[in-house]
GROMACS .gro file of C-alpha atoms in nm:
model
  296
    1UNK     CA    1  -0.925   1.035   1.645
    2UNK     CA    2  -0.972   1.337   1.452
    3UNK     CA    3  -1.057   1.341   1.074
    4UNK     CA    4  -1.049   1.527   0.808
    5UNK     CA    5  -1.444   1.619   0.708
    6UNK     CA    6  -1.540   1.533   0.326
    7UNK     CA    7  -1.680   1.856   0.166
    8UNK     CA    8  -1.785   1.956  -0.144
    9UNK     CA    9  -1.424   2.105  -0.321
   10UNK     CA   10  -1.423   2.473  -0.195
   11UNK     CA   11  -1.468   2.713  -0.494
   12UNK     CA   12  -1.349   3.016  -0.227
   13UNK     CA   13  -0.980   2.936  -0.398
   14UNK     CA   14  -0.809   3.163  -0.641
   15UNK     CA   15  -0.740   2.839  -0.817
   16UNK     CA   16  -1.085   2.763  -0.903
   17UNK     CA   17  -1.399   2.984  -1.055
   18UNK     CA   18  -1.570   3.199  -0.819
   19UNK     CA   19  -1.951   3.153  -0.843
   20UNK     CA   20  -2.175   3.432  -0.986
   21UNK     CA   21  -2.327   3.534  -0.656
   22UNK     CA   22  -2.006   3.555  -0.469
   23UNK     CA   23  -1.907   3.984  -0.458
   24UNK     CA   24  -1.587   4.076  -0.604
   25UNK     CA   25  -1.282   4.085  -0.377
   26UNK     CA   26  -1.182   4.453  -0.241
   27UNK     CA   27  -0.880   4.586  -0.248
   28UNK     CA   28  -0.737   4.788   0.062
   29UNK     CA   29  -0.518   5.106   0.063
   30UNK     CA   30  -0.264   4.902   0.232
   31UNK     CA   31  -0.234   4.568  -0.020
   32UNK     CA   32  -0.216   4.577  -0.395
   33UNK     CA   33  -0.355   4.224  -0.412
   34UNK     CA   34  -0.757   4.144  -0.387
   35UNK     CA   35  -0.854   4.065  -0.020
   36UNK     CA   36  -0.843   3.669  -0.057
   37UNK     CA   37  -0.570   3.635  -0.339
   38UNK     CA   38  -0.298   3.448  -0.131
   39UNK     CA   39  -0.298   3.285   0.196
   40UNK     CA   40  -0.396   3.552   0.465
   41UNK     CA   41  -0.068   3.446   0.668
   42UNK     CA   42   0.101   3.600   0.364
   43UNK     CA   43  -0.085   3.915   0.392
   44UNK     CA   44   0.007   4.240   0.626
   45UNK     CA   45   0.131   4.173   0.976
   46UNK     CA   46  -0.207   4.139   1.200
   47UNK     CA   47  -0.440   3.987   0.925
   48UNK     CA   48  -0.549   3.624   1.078
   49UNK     CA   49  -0.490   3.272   0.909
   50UNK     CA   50  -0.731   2.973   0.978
   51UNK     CA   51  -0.620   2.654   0.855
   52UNK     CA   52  -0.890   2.442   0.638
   53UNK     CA   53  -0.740   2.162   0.790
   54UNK     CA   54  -0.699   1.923   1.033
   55UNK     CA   55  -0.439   1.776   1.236
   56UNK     CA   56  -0.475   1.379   1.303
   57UNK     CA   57  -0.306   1.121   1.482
   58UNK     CA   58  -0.158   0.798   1.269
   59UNK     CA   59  -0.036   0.559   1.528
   60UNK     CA   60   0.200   0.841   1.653
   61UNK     CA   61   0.282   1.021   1.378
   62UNK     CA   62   0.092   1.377   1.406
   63UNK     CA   63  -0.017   1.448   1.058
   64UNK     CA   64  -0.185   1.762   0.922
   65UNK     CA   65  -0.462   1.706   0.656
   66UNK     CA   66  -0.674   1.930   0.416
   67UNK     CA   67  -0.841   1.867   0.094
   68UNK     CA   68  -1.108   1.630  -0.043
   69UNK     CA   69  -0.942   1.294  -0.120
   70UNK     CA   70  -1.256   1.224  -0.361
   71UNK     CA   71  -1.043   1.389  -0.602
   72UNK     CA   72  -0.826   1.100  -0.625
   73UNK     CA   73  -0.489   1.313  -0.606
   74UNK     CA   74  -0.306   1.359  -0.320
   75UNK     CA   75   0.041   1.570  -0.227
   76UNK     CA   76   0.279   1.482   0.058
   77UNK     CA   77   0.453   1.795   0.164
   78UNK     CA   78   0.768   1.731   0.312
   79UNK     CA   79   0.847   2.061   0.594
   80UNK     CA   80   1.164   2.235   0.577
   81UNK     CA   81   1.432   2.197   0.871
   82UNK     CA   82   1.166   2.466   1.077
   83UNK     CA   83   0.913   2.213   1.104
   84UNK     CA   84   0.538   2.144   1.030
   85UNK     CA   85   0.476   2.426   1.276
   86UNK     CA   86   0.722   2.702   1.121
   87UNK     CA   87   0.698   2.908   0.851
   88UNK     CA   88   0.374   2.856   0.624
   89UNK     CA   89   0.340   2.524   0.588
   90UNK     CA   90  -0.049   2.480   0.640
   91UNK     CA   91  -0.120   2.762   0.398
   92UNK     CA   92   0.115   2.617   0.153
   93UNK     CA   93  -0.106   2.312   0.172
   94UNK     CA   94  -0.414   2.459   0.197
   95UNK     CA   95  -0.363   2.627  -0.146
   96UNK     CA   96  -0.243   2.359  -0.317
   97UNK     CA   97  -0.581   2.178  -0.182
   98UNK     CA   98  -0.745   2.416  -0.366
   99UNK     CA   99  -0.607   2.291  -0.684
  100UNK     CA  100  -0.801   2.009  -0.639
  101UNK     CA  101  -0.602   1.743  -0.466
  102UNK     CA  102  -0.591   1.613  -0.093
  103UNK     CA  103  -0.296   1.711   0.097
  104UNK     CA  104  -0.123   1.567   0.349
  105UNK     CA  105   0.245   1.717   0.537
  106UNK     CA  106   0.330   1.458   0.795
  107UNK     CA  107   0.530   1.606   1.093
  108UNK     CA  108   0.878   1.411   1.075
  109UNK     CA  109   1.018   1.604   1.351
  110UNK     CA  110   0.777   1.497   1.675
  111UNK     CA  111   0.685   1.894   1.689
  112UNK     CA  112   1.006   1.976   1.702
  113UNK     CA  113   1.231   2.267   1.472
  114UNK     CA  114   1.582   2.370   1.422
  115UNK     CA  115   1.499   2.686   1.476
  116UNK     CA  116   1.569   2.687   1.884
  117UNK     CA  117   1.935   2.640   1.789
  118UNK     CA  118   1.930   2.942   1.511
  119UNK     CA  119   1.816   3.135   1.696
  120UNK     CA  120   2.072   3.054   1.979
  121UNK     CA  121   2.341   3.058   1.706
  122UNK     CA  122   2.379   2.692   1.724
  123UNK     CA  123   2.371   2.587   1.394
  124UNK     CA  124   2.618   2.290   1.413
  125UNK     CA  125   2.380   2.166   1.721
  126UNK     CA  126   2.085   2.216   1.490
  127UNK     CA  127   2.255   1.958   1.264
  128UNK     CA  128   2.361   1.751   1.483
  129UNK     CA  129   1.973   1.707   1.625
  130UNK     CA  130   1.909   1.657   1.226
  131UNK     CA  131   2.053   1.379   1.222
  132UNK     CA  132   1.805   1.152   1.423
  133UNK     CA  133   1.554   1.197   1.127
  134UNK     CA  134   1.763   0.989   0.870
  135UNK     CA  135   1.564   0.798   0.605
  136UNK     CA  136   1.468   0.484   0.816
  137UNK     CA  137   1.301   0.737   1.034
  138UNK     CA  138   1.152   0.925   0.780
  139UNK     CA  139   1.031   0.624   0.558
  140UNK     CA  140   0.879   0.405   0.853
  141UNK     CA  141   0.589   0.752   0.934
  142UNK     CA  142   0.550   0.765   0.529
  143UNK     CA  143   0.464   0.434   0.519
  144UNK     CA  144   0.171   0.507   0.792
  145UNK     CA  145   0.094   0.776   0.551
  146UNK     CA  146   0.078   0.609   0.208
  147UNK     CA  147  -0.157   0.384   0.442
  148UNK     CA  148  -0.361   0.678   0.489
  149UNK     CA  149  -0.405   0.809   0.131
  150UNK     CA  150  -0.516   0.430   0.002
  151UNK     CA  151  -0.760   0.399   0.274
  152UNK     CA  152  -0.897   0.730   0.121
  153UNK     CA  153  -0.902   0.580  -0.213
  154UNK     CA  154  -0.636   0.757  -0.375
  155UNK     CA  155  -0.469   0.683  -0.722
  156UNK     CA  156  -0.190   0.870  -0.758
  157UNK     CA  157   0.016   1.069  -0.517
  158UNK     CA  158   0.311   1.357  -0.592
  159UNK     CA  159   0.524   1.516  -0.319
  160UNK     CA  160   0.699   1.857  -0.293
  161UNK     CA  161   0.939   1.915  -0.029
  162UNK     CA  162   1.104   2.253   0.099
  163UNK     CA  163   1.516   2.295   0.193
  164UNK     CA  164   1.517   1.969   0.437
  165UNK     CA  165   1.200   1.810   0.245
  166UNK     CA  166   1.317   1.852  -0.088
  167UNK     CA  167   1.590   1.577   0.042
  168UNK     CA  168   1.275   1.346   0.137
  169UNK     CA  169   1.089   1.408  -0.167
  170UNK     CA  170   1.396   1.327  -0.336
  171UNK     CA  171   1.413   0.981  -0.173
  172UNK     CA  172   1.044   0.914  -0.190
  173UNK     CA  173   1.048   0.952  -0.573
  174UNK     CA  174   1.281   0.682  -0.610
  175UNK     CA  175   0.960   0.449  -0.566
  176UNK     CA  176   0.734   0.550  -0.848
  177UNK     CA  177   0.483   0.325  -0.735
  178UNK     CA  178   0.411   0.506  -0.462
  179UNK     CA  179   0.497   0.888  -0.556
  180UNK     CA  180   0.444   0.975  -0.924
  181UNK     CA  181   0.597   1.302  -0.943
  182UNK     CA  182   0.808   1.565  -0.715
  183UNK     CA  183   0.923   1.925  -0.666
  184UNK     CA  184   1.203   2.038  -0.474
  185UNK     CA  185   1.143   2.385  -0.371
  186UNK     CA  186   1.475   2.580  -0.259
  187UNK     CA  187   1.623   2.248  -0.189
  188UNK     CA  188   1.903   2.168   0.069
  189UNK     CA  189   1.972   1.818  -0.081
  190UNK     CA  190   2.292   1.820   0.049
  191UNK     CA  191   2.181   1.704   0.371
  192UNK     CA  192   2.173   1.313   0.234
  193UNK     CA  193   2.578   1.356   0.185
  194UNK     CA  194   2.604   1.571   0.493
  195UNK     CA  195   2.386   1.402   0.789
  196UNK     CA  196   2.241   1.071   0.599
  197UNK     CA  197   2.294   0.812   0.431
  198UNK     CA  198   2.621   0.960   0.213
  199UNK     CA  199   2.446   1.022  -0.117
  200UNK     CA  200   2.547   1.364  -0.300
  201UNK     CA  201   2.317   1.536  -0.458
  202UNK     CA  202   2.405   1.368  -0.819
  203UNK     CA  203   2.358   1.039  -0.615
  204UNK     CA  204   2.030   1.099  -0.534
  205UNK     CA  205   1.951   1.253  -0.914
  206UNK     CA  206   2.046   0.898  -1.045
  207UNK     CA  207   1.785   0.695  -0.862
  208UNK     CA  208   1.521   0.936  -0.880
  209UNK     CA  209   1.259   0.763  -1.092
  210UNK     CA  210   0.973   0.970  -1.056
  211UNK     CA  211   0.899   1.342  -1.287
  212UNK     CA  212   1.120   1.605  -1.072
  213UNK     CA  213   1.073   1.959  -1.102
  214UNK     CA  214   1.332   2.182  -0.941
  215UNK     CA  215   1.256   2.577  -0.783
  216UNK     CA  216   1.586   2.652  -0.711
  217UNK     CA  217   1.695   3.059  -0.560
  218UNK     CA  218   2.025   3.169  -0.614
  219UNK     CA  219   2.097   3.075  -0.246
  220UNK     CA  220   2.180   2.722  -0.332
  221UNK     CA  221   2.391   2.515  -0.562
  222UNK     CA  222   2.432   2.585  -0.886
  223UNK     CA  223   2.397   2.236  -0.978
  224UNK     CA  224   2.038   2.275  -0.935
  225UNK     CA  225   1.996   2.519  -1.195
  226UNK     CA  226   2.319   2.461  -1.447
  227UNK     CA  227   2.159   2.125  -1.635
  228UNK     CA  228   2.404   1.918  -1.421
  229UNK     CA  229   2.141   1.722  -1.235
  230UNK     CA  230   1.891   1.783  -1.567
  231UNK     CA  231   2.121   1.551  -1.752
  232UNK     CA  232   2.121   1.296  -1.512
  233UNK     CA  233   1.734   1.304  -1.533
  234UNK     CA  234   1.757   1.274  -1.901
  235UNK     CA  235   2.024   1.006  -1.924
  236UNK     CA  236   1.746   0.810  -1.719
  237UNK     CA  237   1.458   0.896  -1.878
  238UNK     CA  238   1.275   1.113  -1.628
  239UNK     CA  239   1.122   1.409  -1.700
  240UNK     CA  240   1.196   1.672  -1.537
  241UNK     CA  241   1.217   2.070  -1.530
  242UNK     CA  242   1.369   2.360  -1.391
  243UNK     CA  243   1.221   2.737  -1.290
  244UNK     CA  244   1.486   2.960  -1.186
  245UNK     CA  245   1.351   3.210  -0.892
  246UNK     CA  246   1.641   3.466  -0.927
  247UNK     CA  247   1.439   3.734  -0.716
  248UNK     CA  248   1.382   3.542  -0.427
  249UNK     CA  249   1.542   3.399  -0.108
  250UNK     CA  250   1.612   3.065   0.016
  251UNK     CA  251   1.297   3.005   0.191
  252UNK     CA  252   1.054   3.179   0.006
  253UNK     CA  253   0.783   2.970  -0.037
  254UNK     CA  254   0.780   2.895   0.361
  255UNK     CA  255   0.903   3.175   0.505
  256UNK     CA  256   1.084   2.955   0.792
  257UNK     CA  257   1.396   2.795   0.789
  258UNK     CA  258   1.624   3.038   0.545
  259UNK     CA  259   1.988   2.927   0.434
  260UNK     CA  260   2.300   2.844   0.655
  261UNK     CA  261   2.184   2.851   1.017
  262UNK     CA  262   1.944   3.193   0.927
  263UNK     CA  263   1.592   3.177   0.875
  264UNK     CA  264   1.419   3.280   0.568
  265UNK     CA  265   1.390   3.691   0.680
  266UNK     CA  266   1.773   3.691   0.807
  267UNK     CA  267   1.831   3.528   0.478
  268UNK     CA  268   1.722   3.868   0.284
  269UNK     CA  269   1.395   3.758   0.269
  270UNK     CA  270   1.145   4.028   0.253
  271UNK     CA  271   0.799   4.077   0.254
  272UNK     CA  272   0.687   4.282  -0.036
  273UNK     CA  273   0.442   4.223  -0.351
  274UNK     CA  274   0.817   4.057  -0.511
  275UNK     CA  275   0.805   3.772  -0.249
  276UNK     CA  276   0.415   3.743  -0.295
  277UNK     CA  277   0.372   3.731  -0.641
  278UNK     CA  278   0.760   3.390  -0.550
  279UNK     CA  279   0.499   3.240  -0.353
  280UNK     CA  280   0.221   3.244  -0.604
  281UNK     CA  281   0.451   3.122  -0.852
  282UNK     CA  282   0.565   2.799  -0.668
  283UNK     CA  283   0.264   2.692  -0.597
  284UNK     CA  284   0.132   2.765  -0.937
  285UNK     CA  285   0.435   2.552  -1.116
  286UNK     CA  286   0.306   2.311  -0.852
  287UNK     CA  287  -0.007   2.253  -0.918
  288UNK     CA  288   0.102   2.240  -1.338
  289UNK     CA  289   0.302   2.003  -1.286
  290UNK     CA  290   0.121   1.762  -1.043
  291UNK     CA  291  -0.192   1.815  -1.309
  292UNK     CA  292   0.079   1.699  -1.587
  293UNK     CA  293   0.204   1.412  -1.439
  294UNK     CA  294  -0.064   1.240  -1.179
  295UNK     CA  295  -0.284   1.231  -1.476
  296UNK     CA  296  -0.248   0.929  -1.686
   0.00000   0.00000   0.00000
């Protein structure tokens, strides 16, 4: 079974110093950002992206990993409805590795994606296929995965979740022994009420137990931005925060699934130095966040 190889922490990440006799990064006449800034599948269409990662097996459940658990810290990304394979998702992780954590996105949806029946215009069939990854499915694979992270020694453990996953980070928080913090990034919590177990989105709020930080766009619900589920936090004592992205698009930090049967570039998604600099944010608030609360 493949594994995950125990490095020294990479210091190649914009998140941590670069050492003296590394050169500076270039810039090129077609990128305003240093060659190395961001993930190079966020860069110009034809640079190349190799994940740090790998992708291992745990008793079924396809799993990919990156990171160096001897930092004690690990994330769970939960995919959006595209899929561990759409979108960004092993950059996304791979950066927040370089934070200094180990991260793990299990694949919930046995390689598959909703994006067969987007792109067919199928959206209702898309939900319909949704449906089969309820939280008994979703829960039984995260147990194999908490599994994982204490065989690796980990102490504490946050999750962030995008559209689809901020739904399953939202459930996962509501065991604080096992998940210490969350963020739900453009999140399509709706899908609990919709395709799931019934809860609304306030639902959920209430038996989150767990620090939440929300990234909402102006794509979905107000609620996520208008203090209503921020007062529900506070009336139970979590902590919790909001950053309003009000130049970006449903999407942005994955660049897969986008909002209402589109994905993210149908969605008005573009990209340009605006949806960079989104991306850079997210995972920035991340990181914050997860070094705020996974810390005791």
């Amino acid at each position: 079974r493949a594994r995950v190889r125990e490095e020294e922490p990479s210091r190649s990440s914009p998140f941590l110093p670069r050492p003296p006799h590394q050169p500076k990064p270039k810039t090129s006449a077609m990128s305003c950002c240093p060659a190395g800034a961001l993930p190079a599948s966020y860069a110009e269409k034809g640079s190349s992206f190799t994940p740090a990662g790998e992708t291992i097996d745990l008793g079924g459940a396809r799993m990919y990993a990156t990171g160096d658990p001897r930092w004690k810290t690990a994330i769970v990304v939960m995919h959006d409805v595209f899929g561990l394979d759409g979108g960004h998702h092993r950059a996304l992780c791979d950066a927040l590795a370089a934070g200094g954590h180990y991260v793990v996105c299990p694949d919930f949806y046995e390689a598959g994606s909703i994006e067969p029946y987007y792109n067919r215009g199928a959206a209702d069939e898309g939900k319909e296929w949704l449906k089969r990854f309820n939280w008994a499915w979703c829960s039984a694979i995260l147990e194999r995965v908490y599994a994982h992270l204490d065989g690796k020694g980990i102490t504490s453990t946050g999750s962030i979740g995008f559209c689809w996953g901020a739904w399953a980070v939202a459930k996962a928080c509501q065991d604080p022994g096992r998940v210490q913090a969350g963020v739900w990034c453009h999140p399509s919590c709706q899908v609990g009420r919709e395709l799931y177990e019934g809860e609304t989105e306030q639902e959920l709020a209430q038996r989150v137990k767990s620090p939440t930080l929300i990234l909402p766009s102006p794509q979905e619900d107000e609620l996520y931005r208008n203090g209503e589920l921020a007062a529900i936090f506070e009336a139970n004592g979590v902590a919790n925060d909001m950053v309003y992205f009000h130049d970006q698009s449903h999407g942005w930090m994955t660049r897969g699934a986008g909002f209402l049967g589109k994905s993210w570039v149908d969605s008005g998604g573009r990209e340009n130095l605006t949806s960079i600099v989104g991306v850079q944010r997210g995972v920035n608030l991340t990181l914050g966040w997860f070094a705020k609360h996974l810390h005791k």
